[in-house]
Coordinates of N, CA and C in Angstrom, one line a residue:
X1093 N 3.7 38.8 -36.1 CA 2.7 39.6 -36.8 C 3.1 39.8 -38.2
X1094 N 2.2 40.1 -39.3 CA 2.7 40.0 -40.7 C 2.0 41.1 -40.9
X1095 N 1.6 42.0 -42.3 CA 1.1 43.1 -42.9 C 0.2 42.3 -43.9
X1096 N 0.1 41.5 -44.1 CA -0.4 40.6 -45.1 C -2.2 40.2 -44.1
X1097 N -3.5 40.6 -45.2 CA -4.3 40.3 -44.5 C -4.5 38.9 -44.1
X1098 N -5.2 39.1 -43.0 CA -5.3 37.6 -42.3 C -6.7 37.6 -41.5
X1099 N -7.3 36.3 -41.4 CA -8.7 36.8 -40.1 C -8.6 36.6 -39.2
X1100 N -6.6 36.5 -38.3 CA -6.2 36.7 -37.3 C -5.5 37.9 -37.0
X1101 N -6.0 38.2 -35.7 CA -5.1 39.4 -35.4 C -4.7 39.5 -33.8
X1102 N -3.9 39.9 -33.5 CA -2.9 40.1 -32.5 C -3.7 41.7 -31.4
X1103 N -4.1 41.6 -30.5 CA -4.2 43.0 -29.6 C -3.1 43.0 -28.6
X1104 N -2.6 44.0 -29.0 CA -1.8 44.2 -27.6 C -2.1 45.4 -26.9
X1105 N -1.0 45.4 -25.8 CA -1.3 46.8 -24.5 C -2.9 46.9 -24.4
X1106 N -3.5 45.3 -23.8 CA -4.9 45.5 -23.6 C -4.7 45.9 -22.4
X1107 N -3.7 45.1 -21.3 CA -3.9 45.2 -19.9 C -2.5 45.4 -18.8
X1108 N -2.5 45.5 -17.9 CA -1.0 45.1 -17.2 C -1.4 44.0 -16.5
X1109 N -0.8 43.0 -16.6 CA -1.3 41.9 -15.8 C -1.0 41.7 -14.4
X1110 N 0.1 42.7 -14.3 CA 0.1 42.9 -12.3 C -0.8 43.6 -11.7
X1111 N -1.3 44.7 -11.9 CA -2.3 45.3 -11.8 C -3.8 44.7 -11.6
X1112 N -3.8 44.1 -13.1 CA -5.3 43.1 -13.4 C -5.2 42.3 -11.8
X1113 N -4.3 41.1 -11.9 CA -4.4 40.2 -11.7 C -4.5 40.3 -9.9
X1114 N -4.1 41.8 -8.9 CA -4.4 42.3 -7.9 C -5.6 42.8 -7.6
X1115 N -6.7 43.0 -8.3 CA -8.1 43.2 -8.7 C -8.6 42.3 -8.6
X1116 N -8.2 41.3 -9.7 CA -8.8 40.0 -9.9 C -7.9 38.9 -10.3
X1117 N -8.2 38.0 -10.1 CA -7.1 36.9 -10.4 C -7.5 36.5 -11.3
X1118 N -9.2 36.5 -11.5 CA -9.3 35.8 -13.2 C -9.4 37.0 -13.9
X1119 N -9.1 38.3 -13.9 CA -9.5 39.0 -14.7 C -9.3 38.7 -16.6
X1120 N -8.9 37.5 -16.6 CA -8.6 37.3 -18.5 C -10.2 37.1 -19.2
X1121 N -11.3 36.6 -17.8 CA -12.2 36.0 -18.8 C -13.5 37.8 -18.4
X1122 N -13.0 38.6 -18.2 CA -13.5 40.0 -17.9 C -13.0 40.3 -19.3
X1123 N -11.7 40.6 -19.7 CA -11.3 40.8 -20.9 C -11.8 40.6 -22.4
X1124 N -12.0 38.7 -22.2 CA -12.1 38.0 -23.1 C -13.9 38.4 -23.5
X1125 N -14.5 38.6 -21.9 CA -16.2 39.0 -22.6 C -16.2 40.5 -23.1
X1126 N -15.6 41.4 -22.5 CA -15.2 42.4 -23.2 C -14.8 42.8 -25.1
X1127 N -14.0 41.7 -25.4 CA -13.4 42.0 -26.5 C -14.6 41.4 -27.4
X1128 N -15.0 40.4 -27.0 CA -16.3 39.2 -27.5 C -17.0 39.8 -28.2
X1129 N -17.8 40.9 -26.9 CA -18.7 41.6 -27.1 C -18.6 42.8 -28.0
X1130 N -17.3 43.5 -27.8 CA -17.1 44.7 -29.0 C -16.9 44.3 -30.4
X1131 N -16.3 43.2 -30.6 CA -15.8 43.1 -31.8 C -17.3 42.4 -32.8
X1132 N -17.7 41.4 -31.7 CA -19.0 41.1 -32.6 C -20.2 41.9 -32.6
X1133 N -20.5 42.6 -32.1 CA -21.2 43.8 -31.9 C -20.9 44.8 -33.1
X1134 N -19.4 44.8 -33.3 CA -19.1 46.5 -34.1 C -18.6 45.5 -35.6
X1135 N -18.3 44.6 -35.6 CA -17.2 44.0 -37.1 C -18.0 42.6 -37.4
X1136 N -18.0 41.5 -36.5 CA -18.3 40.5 -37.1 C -17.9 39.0 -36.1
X1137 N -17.9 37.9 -36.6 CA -18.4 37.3 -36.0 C -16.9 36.7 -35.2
X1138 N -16.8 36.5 -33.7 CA -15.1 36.0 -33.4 C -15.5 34.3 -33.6
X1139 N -14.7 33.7 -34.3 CA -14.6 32.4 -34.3 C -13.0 31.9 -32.8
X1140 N -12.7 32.8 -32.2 CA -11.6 32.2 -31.5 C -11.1 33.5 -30.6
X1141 N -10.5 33.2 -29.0 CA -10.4 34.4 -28.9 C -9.3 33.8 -27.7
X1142 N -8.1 34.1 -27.4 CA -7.8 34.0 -26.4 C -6.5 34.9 -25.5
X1143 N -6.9 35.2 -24.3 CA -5.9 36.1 -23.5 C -5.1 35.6 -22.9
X1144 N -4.0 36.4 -23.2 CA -2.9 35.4 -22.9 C -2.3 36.3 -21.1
X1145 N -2.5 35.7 -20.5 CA -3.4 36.7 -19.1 C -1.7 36.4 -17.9
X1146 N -0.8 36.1 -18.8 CA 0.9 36.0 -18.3 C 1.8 37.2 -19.1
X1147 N 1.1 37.8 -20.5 CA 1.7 38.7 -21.1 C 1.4 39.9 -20.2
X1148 N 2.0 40.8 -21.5 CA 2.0 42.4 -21.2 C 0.6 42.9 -22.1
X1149 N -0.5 42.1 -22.0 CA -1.3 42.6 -22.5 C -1.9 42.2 -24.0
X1150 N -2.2 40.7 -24.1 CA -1.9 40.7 -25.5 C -3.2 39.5 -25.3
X1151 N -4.3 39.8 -26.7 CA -5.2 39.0 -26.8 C -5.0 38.4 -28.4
X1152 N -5.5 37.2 -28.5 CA -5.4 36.5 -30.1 C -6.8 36.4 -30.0
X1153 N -7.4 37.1 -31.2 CA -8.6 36.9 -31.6 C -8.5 36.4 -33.7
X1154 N -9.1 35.3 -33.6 CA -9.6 34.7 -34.9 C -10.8 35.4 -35.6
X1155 N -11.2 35.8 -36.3 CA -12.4 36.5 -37.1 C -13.1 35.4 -38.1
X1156 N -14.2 35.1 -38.1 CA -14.7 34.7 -39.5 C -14.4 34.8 -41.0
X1157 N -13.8 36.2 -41.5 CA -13.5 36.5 -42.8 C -12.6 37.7 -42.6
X1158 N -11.2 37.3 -43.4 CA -10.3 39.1 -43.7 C -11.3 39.9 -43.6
X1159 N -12.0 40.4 -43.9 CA -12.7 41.7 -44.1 C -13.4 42.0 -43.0
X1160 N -14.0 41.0 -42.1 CA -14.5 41.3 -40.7 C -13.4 41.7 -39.8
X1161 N -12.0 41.1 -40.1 CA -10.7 41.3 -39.0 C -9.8 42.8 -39.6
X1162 N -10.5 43.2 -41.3 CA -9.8 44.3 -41.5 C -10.4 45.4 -41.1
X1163 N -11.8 45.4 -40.9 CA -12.7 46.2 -39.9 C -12.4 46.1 -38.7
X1164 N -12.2 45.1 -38.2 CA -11.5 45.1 -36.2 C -10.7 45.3 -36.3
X1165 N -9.5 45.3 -37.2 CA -8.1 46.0 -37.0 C -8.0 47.6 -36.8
X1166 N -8.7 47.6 -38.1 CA -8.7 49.2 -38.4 C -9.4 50.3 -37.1
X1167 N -10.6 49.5 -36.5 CA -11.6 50.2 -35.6 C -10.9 49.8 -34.0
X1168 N -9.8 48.9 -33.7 CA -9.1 48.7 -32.5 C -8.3 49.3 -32.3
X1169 N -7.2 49.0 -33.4 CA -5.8 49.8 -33.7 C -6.1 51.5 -32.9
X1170 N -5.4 51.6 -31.9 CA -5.4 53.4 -31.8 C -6.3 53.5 -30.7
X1171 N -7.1 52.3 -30.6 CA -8.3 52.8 -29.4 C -7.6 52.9 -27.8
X1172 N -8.6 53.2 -27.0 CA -7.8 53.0 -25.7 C -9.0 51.8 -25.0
X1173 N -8.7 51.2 -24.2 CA -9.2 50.2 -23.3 C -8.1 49.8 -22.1
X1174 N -9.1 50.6 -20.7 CA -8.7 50.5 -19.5 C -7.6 51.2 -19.2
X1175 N -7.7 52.5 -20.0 CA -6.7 53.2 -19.4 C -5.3 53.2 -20.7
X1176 N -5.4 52.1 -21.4 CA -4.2 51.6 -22.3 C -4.4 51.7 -23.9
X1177 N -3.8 52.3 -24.5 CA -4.1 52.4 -26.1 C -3.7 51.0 -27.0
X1178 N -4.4 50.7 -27.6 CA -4.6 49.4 -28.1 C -3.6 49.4 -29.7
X1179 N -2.8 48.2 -29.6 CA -2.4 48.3 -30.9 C -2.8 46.7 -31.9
X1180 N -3.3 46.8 -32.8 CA -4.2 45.5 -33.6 C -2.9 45.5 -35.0
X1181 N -2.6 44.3 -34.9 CA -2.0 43.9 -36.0 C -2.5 42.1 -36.5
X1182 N -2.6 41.9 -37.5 CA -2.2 40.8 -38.3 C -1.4 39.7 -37.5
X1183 N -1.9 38.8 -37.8 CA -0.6 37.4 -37.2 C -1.5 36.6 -38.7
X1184 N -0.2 35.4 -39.0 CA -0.9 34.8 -40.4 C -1.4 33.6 -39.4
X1185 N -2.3 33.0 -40.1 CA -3.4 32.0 -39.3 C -2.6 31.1 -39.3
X1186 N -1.3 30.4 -40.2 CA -0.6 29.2 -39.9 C 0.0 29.6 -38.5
X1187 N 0.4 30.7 -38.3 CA 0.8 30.8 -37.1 C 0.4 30.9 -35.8
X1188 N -1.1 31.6 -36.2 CA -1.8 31.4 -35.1 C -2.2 30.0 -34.5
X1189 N -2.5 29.0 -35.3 CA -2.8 27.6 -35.3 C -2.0 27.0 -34.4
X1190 N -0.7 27.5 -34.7 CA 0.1 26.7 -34.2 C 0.2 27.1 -32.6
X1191 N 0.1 28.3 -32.7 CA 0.1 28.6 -31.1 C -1.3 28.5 -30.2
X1192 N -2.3 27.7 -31.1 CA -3.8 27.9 -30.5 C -4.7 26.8 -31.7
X1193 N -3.8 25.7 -31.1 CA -4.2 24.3 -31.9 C -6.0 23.9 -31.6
X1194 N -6.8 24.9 -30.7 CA -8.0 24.3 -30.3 C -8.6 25.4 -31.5
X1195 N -8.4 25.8 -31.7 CA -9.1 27.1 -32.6 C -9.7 26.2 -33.7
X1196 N -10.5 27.1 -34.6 CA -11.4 26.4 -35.3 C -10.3 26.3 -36.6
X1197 N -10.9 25.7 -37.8 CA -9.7 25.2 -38.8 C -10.4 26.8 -39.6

């Protein structure tokens, strides 16, 4: 994660994945319409989103523009979802890319 704006950002402590995944086994794509829906609904538009549904909780979402992901950072950061307080940081896009080569350019 970096401090430097970016129109990627990092969510973590969305989920426990032992838990989720005793509920449901796909629960990532429960997540993934979840986050879809808030973030384009409240900030702007997600160009990329993916749960990484083996972590401790951690979604990569891509944004259309810094300023749409500095509004989702700012409005995630601190929130709670499912019981768990959300922390939103920054990742720089060369890095995201690398780790999520299908994403858009």
């Amino acid at each position: 994660t970096t401090s430097e704006p970016s129109r990627c950002l990092l969510l973590s402590n969305m989920f426990d994945p032992v838990s989720e995944l005793k509920a449901n086994p796909n629960f990532e794509l429960e997540v993934a319409e979840d986050v879809r829906d808030e973030v384009s609904t409240k900030y702007g538009v997600v160009k990329h989103l993916f749960v990484d549904k083996a972590s401790r909780g951690l979604v990569y979402v891509m944004l259309d523009s810094e300023a749409t992901a500095l509004a989702a950072k700012d409005g995630l950061n601190g929130r709670w979802f499912g019981g768990n307080r959300v922390s939103a940081e920054y990742v720089k896009e060369k890095e995201y890319k690398l780790r999520h080569p299908e994403s858009p350019a």
